Coordinates of C-alpha atoms and ligand atoms in Angstrom, one line a residue:
X1 CA 120.8 127.4 119.2
X2 CA 118.8 124.2 119.5
X3 CA 121.0 121.2 119.8
X4 CA 119.9 117.9 118.3
X5 CA 121.7 114.6 117.9
X6 CA 123.1 114.2 114.4
X7 CA 120.7 112.8 111.8
X8 CA 120.2 109.0 112.0
X9 CA 121.7 108.9 115.5
X10 CA 119.5 108.6 118.6
X11 CA 119.4 108.6 122.4
X12 CA 118.3 105.5 124.3
X13 CA 116.7 106.1 127.7
X14 CA 113.9 105.0 130.0
X15 CA 111.5 103.2 129.4
X16 CA 113.1 101.6 126.3
X17 CA 116.5 101.2 128.0
X18 CA 114.9 98.5 130.2
X19 CA 114.1 96.4 127.2
X20 CA 117.7 96.9 125.9
X21 CA 119.1 95.8 129.3
X22 CA 116.9 92.8 129.5
X23 CA 117.9 91.7 125.9
X24 CA 121.6 92.2 126.8
X25 CA 121.4 90.1 129.9
X26 CA 119.4 87.4 128.2
X27 CA 122.1 87.3 125.4
X28 CA 124.9 87.2 127.9
X29 CA 123.3 84.3 129.8
X30 CA 122.9 82.3 126.6
X31 CA 126.4 83.1 125.2
X32 CA 127.8 81.8 128.5
X33 CA 125.9 78.5 128.1
X34 CA 127.5 78.1 124.6
X35 CA 131.0 78.9 125.9
X36 CA 131.4 82.4 124.4
X37 CA 133.4 85.0 126.2
X38 CA 133.1 88.8 125.8
X39 CA 135.5 90.7 123.6
X40 CA 135.7 94.5 123.6
X41 CA 137.4 96.0 120.6
X42 CA 137.9 99.7 119.9
X43 CA 135.3 101.7 118.1
X44 CA 137.9 103.0 115.7
X45 CA 140.3 101.0 113.6
X46 CA 142.8 101.8 110.9
X47 CA 140.7 102.1 107.7
X48 CA 142.4 99.1 106.0
X49 CA 141.0 96.8 108.6
X50 CA 137.5 97.4 107.1
X51 CA 138.4 98.0 103.4
X52 CA 140.3 94.7 103.2
X53 CA 137.8 92.6 105.0
X54 CA 134.4 94.0 104.0
X55 CA 135.5 94.5 100.4
X56 CA 136.4 97.6 98.3
X57 CA 133.3 97.3 96.1
X58 CA 130.7 96.8 98.8
X59 CA 128.2 99.6 99.7
X60 CA 129.7 99.9 103.2
X61 CA 133.2 100.6 102.0
X62 CA 132.2 102.6 98.9
X63 CA 129.6 104.9 100.5
X64 CA 129.0 104.3 104.1
X65 CA 132.1 104.6 106.2
X66 CA 132.8 107.4 108.7
X67 CA 136.5 107.9 107.8
X68 CA 138.8 110.7 108.8
X69 CA 142.5 111.4 109.0
X70 CA 143.9 111.6 112.5
X71 CA 146.6 114.1 113.6
X72 CA 149.3 111.6 112.8
X73 CA 148.0 111.5 109.2
X74 CA 146.6 107.9 109.5
X75 CA 143.2 107.1 108.0
X76 CA 140.9 106.0 110.8
X77 CA 137.3 104.7 110.5
X78 CA 134.5 104.3 112.9
X79 CA 133.7 100.6 112.9
X80 CA 130.8 99.8 110.6
X81 CA 130.6 96.2 111.9
X82 CA 132.3 94.0 114.5
X83 CA 133.7 91.0 112.5
X84 CA 136.8 92.8 111.0
X85 CA 137.9 94.1 114.5
X86 CA 137.4 90.6 116.0
X87 CA 139.6 89.2 113.3
X88 CA 142.2 91.9 113.7
X89 CA 142.2 91.3 117.5
X90 CA 142.4 87.5 117.1
X91 CA 145.5 87.8 115.0
X92 CA 147.2 90.7 116.8
X93 CA 147.1 88.7 120.1
X94 CA 147.9 85.4 118.5
X95 CA 144.7 83.9 119.9
X96 CA 145.1 81.1 117.3
X97 CA 147.7 79.6 119.7
X98 CA 144.8 78.9 122.2
X99 CA 142.7 75.7 121.8
X100 CA 140.1 75.9 119.0
X101 CA 137.5 77.0 118.6
X102 CA 137.9 80.4 120.3
X103 CA 134.4 81.9 120.8
X104 CA 133.7 85.5 121.4
X105 CA 130.7 87.8 121.8
X106 CA 130.5 91.6 121.6
X107 CA 128.0 94.3 122.1
X108 CA 128.3 97.9 121.0
X109 CA 127.7 100.7 118.5
X110 CA 128.5 100.5 114.8
X111 CA 128.5 103.4 112.4
X112 CA 127.3 103.5 108.7
X113 CA 126.6 106.7 106.8
X114 CA 123.4 105.3 105.3
X115 CA 120.2 107.2 104.3
X116 CA 118.3 107.1 107.6
X117 CA 114.9 105.4 107.5
X118 CA 112.8 103.1 109.5
X119 CA 115.1 100.4 110.9
X120 CA 118.2 102.0 109.4
X121 CA 120.4 104.3 111.4
X122 CA 123.8 105.9 111.2
X123 CA 124.7 104.8 114.7
X124 CA 123.2 101.4 115.6
X125 CA 124.0 98.7 118.0
X126 CA 124.9 95.1 117.4
X127 CA 125.2 92.1 119.6
X128 CA 127.4 89.6 117.7
X129 CA 129.3 86.4 118.1
X130 CA 132.4 85.1 116.3
X131 CA 133.8 81.6 116.5
X132 CA 137.3 81.0 115.2
X133 CA 139.1 77.7 114.3
X134 CA 136.3 75.2 113.5
X135 CA 135.3 74.2 110.0
X136 CA 132.8 71.4 110.8
X137 CA 129.2 72.1 109.8
X138 CA 128.2 71.1 113.3
X139 CA 129.3 74.6 114.5
X140 CA 127.3 76.2 111.7
X141 CA 124.3 74.4 113.1
X142 CA 125.2 75.3 116.6
X143 CA 125.6 79.0 115.8
X144 CA 122.2 79.1 114.0
X145 CA 120.7 77.2 116.9
X146 CA 122.1 79.7 119.3
X147 CA 120.5 82.5 117.4
X148 CA 117.2 80.6 117.2
X149 CA 117.3 79.9 121.0
X150 CA 118.1 83.6 121.6
X151 CA 114.9 84.6 119.9
X152 CA 113.0 81.9 121.8
X153 CA 114.5 83.1 125.1
X154 CA 113.3 86.7 124.5
X155 CA 109.9 85.3 123.2
X156 CA 110.1 86.5 119.6
X157 CA 108.5 83.6 117.8
X158 CA 107.7 84.9 114.3
X159 CA 111.3 85.1 113.0
X160 CA 112.1 83.5 109.7
X161 CA 115.5 81.9 109.1
X162 CA 116.8 82.3 105.5
X163 CA 119.7 80.2 104.6
X164 CA 122.0 79.8 101.6
X165 CA 125.5 78.6 100.7
X166 CA 127.6 81.0 98.6
X167 CA 130.3 78.4 98.2
X168 CA 134.1 78.9 98.3
X169 CA 136.3 80.9 96.1
X170 CA 136.6 78.1 93.7
X171 CA 132.9 77.4 93.1
X172 CA 132.1 81.1 93.2
X173 CA 134.6 82.0 90.4
X174 CA 133.1 79.4 88.2
X175 CA 129.6 80.6 89.0
X176 CA 130.5 84.2 88.4
X177 CA 131.3 83.4 84.8
X178 CA 127.9 81.7 84.4
X179 CA 126.2 84.6 86.0
X180 CA 127.9 87.2 83.8
X181 CA 126.9 85.3 80.8
X182 CA 123.3 85.0 82.0
X183 CA 122.9 88.8 82.6
X184 CA 124.8 89.8 79.5
X185 CA 121.7 90.0 77.3
X186 CA 119.6 92.1 79.7
X187 CA 122.3 94.3 81.3
X188 CA 120.4 97.5 80.4
X189 CA 117.4 96.2 82.4
X190 CA 119.5 96.3 85.6
X191 CA 119.6 99.3 87.9
X192 CA 122.7 101.6 87.6
X193 CA 124.2 100.1 90.7
X194 CA 123.9 96.6 89.4
X195 CA 125.3 97.6 86.0
X196 CA 128.4 98.7 87.9
X197 CA 128.2 95.5 90.0
X198 CA 128.1 93.4 86.9
X199 CA 131.9 94.0 86.4
X200 CA 132.9 94.5 90.0
X201 CA 130.9 92.1 92.1
X202 CA 128.2 90.3 90.0
X203 CA 127.0 88.1 92.9
X204 CA 125.5 91.2 94.5
X205 CA 123.0 91.5 91.6
X206 CA 121.2 88.5 93.1
X207 CA 120.6 90.4 96.3
X208 CA 119.5 93.8 94.9
X209 CA 116.1 95.0 96.2
X210 CA 115.3 97.2 93.1
X211 CA 112.2 95.9 91.3
X212 CA 113.7 95.8 87.8
X213 CA 116.6 93.8 89.1
X214 CA 114.3 91.3 90.9
X215 CA 112.5 91.0 87.5
X216 CA 115.7 90.6 85.5
X217 CA 117.0 87.8 87.7
X218 CA 113.9 85.6 87.4
X219 CA 115.8 83.3 85.1
X220 CA 119.2 83.7 86.7
X221 CA 121.1 80.5 87.6
X222 CA 121.3 79.5 91.3
X223 CA 124.8 79.2 92.9
X224 CA 123.4 76.2 94.9
X225 CA 123.5 74.2 91.6
X226 CA 127.2 75.0 91.1
X227 CA 128.7 74.3 94.5
X228 CA 131.8 72.1 94.6
X229 CA 131.7 68.7 96.3
X230 CA 133.1 70.1 99.6
X231 CA 130.7 73.0 99.8
X232 CA 127.7 70.9 98.8
X233 CA 128.5 68.3 101.5
X234 CA 129.0 71.1 104.1
X235 CA 125.6 72.6 103.2
X236 CA 123.9 69.2 103.3
X237 CA 125.4 68.3 106.6
X238 CA 124.3 71.6 108.0
X239 CA 120.7 71.0 106.8
X240 CA 120.7 67.6 108.3
X241 CA 121.6 69.0 111.7
X242 CA 119.0 71.9 111.5
X243 CA 116.3 69.3 110.6
X244 CA 117.4 67.2 113.6
X245 CA 117.3 70.2 115.9
X246 CA 113.9 71.1 114.5
X247 CA 115.0 74.6 113.5
X248 CA 112.7 75.9 110.8
X249 CA 114.5 77.6 107.8
X250 CA 113.9 78.5 104.2
X251 CA 116.5 78.3 101.5
X252 CA 116.9 81.6 99.8
X253 CA 119.2 81.1 96.7
X254 CA 119.5 84.9 96.3
X255 CA 120.9 85.5 99.7
X256 CA 124.5 86.6 99.1
X257 CA 125.0 89.3 101.9
X258 CA 126.5 92.7 101.5
X259 CA 129.9 92.0 102.8
X260 CA 132.6 90.2 100.7
X261 CA 134.2 88.0 103.3
X262 CA 131.6 85.2 103.4
X263 CA 132.2 81.6 102.3
X264 CA 129.8 78.7 102.3
X265 CA 127.0 79.2 104.9
X266 CA 125.2 82.6 105.0
X267 CA 122.0 83.3 106.8
X268 CA 119.6 86.0 107.8
X269 CA 116.9 86.1 110.5
X270 CA 114.0 88.3 109.2
X271 CA 110.6 89.5 110.3
X272 CA 107.7 90.7 108.3
X273 CA 106.9 93.3 111.0
X274 CA 110.0 95.3 110.1
X275 CA 109.1 96.5 106.6
X276 CA 111.8 97.0 104.1
X277 CA 114.7 96.6 106.5
X278 CA 113.5 93.2 107.5
X279 CA 116.8 91.5 108.7
X280 CA 117.0 91.5 112.4
X281 CA 120.2 89.4 112.5
X282 CA 122.6 88.1 109.9
X283 CA 125.8 86.2 109.6
X284 CA 127.7 83.4 108.0
X285 CA 131.0 81.6 107.6
X286 CA 134.2 83.4 106.6
X287 CA 136.9 80.8 106.2
X288 CA 139.5 82.9 104.4
X289 CA 139.4 86.2 106.3
X290 CA 141.9 85.4 109.0
X291 CA 144.4 84.2 106.4
X292 CA 143.8 87.2 104.2
X293 CA 144.6 89.4 107.3
X294 CA 148.0 87.6 107.7
X295 CA 146.9 85.0 110.2
X296 CA 147.2 81.2 109.9
X297 CA 144.4 79.4 107.9
X298 CA 141.5 79.6 110.3
X299 CA 137.9 78.9 109.4
X300 CA 135.4 81.1 111.2
X301 CA 131.7 81.8 111.6
X302 CA 129.5 84.4 113.3
X303 CA 126.5 86.6 113.2
X304 CA 125.3 90.0 114.4
X305 CA 121.9 91.0 115.7
X306 CA 120.6 94.6 115.0
X307 CA 119.5 95.9 118.3
X308 CA 117.3 98.7 117.2
X309 CA 115.3 96.3 114.9
X310 CA 115.1 93.8 117.7
X311 CA 113.8 96.4 120.2
X312 CA 111.2 97.6 117.6
X313 CA 109.9 94.0 117.4
X314 CA 109.9 93.6 121.2
X315 CA 108.1 96.9 121.8
X316 CA 105.3 95.7 119.6
X317 CA 104.8 92.8 122.0
X318 CA 105.5 93.9 125.5
X319 CA 105.6 96.8 127.9
X320 CA 109.2 97.8 129.0
X321 CA 110.1 96.1 132.3
X322 CA 110.3 99.4 134.2
X323 CA 111.7 98.8 137.7
X324 CA 109.2 99.3 140.5
X325 CA 110.3 100.7 143.9
X326 CA 109.8 98.5 146.9
X327 CA 109.2 101.5 149.0
X328 CA 108.4 105.2 148.9
X329 CA 109.1 107.1 152.1
X330 CA 106.8 110.1 152.6
X331 CA 107.9 112.7 155.1
X332 CA 106.7 116.0 156.5
X333 CA 109.3 118.5 157.7
X334 CA 113.1 118.6 157.8
X335 CA 113.7 116.2 160.7
X336 CA 111.4 113.6 159.1
X337 CA 113.1 114.0 155.7
X338 CA 116.5 113.4 157.2
X339 CA 115.2 110.3 159.1
X340 CA 113.6 109.1 155.9
X341 CA 116.9 109.4 154.1
X342 CA 118.6 107.4 156.8
X343 CA 116.1 104.6 156.6
X344 CA 116.3 104.6 152.8
X345 CA 120.1 104.3 152.9
X346 CA 119.9 101.2 155.3
X347 CA 117.4 99.5 153.0
X348 CA 119.2 100.3 149.8
X349 CA 122.3 98.7 151.3
X350 CA 120.3 95.5 151.5
X351 CA 119.3 95.8 147.9
X352 CA 115.8 97.3 148.1
X353 CA 114.8 100.0 145.6
X354 CA 113.7 102.9 147.7
X355 CA 112.4 106.3 146.6
X356 CA 112.1 109.2 149.1
X357 CA 110.5 112.6 149.4
X358 CA 113.0 115.5 148.9
X359 CA 110.9 118.1 150.7
X360 CA 108.3 120.7 150.0
X361 CA 105.1 118.9 149.0
X362 CA 102.0 117.9 150.9
X363 CA 101.4 114.3 152.1
X364 CA 98.6 114.0 149.4
X365 CA 100.9 114.8 146.6
X366 CA 103.6 112.5 148.0
X367 CA 101.0 109.7 148.1
X368 CA 100.1 110.4 144.5
X369 CA 103.7 110.2 143.6
X370 CA 104.1 106.8 145.3
X371 CA 101.0 105.6 143.3
X372 CA 102.5 106.9 140.1
X373 CA 105.8 105.1 140.7
X374 CA 103.7 102.0 141.5
X375 CA 105.7 101.5 144.8
X376 CA 104.8 98.4 146.7
X377 CA 104.9 100.1 150.1
X378 CA 104.6 103.6 151.5
X379 CA 106.1 104.7 154.8
X380 CA 104.8 107.9 156.4
X381 CA 107.0 109.9 158.7
X382 CA 105.6 113.0 160.4
X383 CA 106.2 114.8 163.7
X384 CA 103.9 112.5 165.6
X385 CA 105.6 109.4 164.2
X386 CA 109.0 110.8 165.0
X387 CA 108.0 111.4 168.6
X388 CA 106.3 108.0 169.1
X389 CA 109.2 106.1 167.4
X390 CA 106.7 104.3 165.1
X391 CA 105.8 105.2 161.5
X392 CA 102.8 104.3 159.5
X393 CA 103.1 101.9 156.6
X394 CA 100.8 100.9 153.8
X395 CA 101.0 98.1 151.3
X396 CA 99.7 99.6 148.1
X397 CA 99.1 96.2 146.5
X398 CA 97.0 94.5 149.1
X399 CA 96.0 97.7 150.9
X400 CA 97.0 96.4 154.3
X401 CA 98.4 99.0 156.7
X402 CA 99.9 99.3 160.2
X403 CA 102.7 100.8 162.3
X404 CA 106.3 99.9 162.6
X405 CA 109.3 101.1 164.7
X406 CA 111.3 103.2 162.2
X407 CA 114.7 102.5 163.9
X408 CA 114.1 98.7 163.8
X409 CA 115.6 97.9 160.4
X410 CA 115.2 94.1 160.8
X411 CA 111.4 94.3 161.3
X412 CA 111.2 96.8 158.3
X413 CA 113.1 94.2 156.3
X414 CA 110.7 91.5 157.3
X415 CA 107.8 93.7 156.3
X416 CA 109.3 94.5 152.9
X417 CA 109.8 90.8 152.1
X418 CA 106.0 90.4 152.2
X419 CA 104.4 90.9 148.8
Ligands
HAM501 P1 125.2 93.0 108.6 O1 124.1 92.2 107.8 O2 125.8 94.1 107.9 O3 126.2 92.0 109.1 O4 124.5 93.6 109.9 C1 123.9 92.7 110.9 C2 122.6 93.3 111.4 O5 122.8 94.6 111.9 C3 121.5 93.5 110.3 O6 120.8 92.3 110.0 C4 120.7 94.6 110.9 O7 119.8 94.0 111.8 C5 121.7 95.4 111.7 N1 122.0 96.6 110.9 C6 122.9 96.7 109.9 N2 123.0 98.0 109.4 C7 122.1 98.7 110.2 C8 121.7 100.1 110.2 N3 122.2 101.0 109.4 N4 120.8 100.5 111.1 C9 120.2 99.6 112.0 N5 120.6 98.3 112.0 C10 121.5 97.8 111.1 C11 127.3 92.3 109.8 O8 127.5 93.4 110.3 C12 128.3 91.2 110.0 N6 129.5 91.6 110.8 C13 127.6 90.0 110.8 C14 128.5 88.9 111.0 C15 129.2 88.6 112.1 N7 128.9 88.0 110.1 C16 129.8 87.1 110.6 N8 129.9 87.5 111.9

């Protein structure tokens, strides 16, 4: 039997893994500068954690969750996203008693049973942040600026920021009435999903990607025109700060997001290079979720970056940063191999990346291997070298060569410090 990873689920290894690692460490560095600390929540949660937060009528909850019953008869779900778990953790550990805002970042796999296609997987990774306990629009601007600076740090320049406000429960319920009324006449022109959404979650019609729905909503009203005073002011103050920080954005009045917990600010970072699944990161404010989960009233905001989409964009632009050995130790015969291993161990202890020969092949093929690995130096240890106490070295970059005492680790270290 030929084993394969399940559909829509993939392995990550060299050379791509080096881009992943570089992205992760850039993100961690930046998150630290903004005062975010890491949070590691479980990959599984009780199913209600997701159904109650993401929303019963969303695609994720209706169709995409990996849910099973455990041996104790409880319904368990593989996390489809990170926000719900962060909220659960925040409440469970009474983190609201700590000074606000509490700011967290996370990195890890998420699971959604979606139809696999370019940029859409069943297991995918997100890097996300969540900030709890601050309602001021300055933090909205700071969170968007953090995402903007993250893309800048990893040298992705052609990312577009789409922004909208979907208001609070009050302005949204007024708007829903207006929206229902506006679609009433051409309900049959909507796709079957949106016809269902009409009764359950009409705002989602605005975000549907089906051509006939895009056509049908040409004349639809914009929520932006129905925001209450508070939401309108929040949005204007956010814009004022983004302008001041010189963060480019476009207002997309149809951006409503596929998860139900959002209030006020929502945003997506998109790229034309990604095709249909163009959102590389997305997020927004969710001021009611902590309270709905049984915690104290706590405004919150966050985003998540889709790692696979990000890596696709980076791979179009750069070669993976594959580590290059400082040194390859070629050896001929058992005694030399053992001596080579000893030298390698002393140098690795000092932090150098050293590859060695494990026996069996000619010096020529060992030199070819050193070249293929793009090692900076090669050391050659044969019977003659062993006897004389000196081994040959060659710098494969500037082609200099010479001899060095193989027991004198200090002089080897000095040599390796040369470029
Ligand atoms: P989301 O829009 O569902 O939001 O996902 C965020 C990002 O994850 C997307 O923009 C996309 O890049 C990536 N993504 C989502 N689904 C897939 C998939 N099936 N395959 C590959 N990549 C995918 C959330 O998850 C929210 N929790 C974000 C958030 C955090 N909002 C507030 N805080």
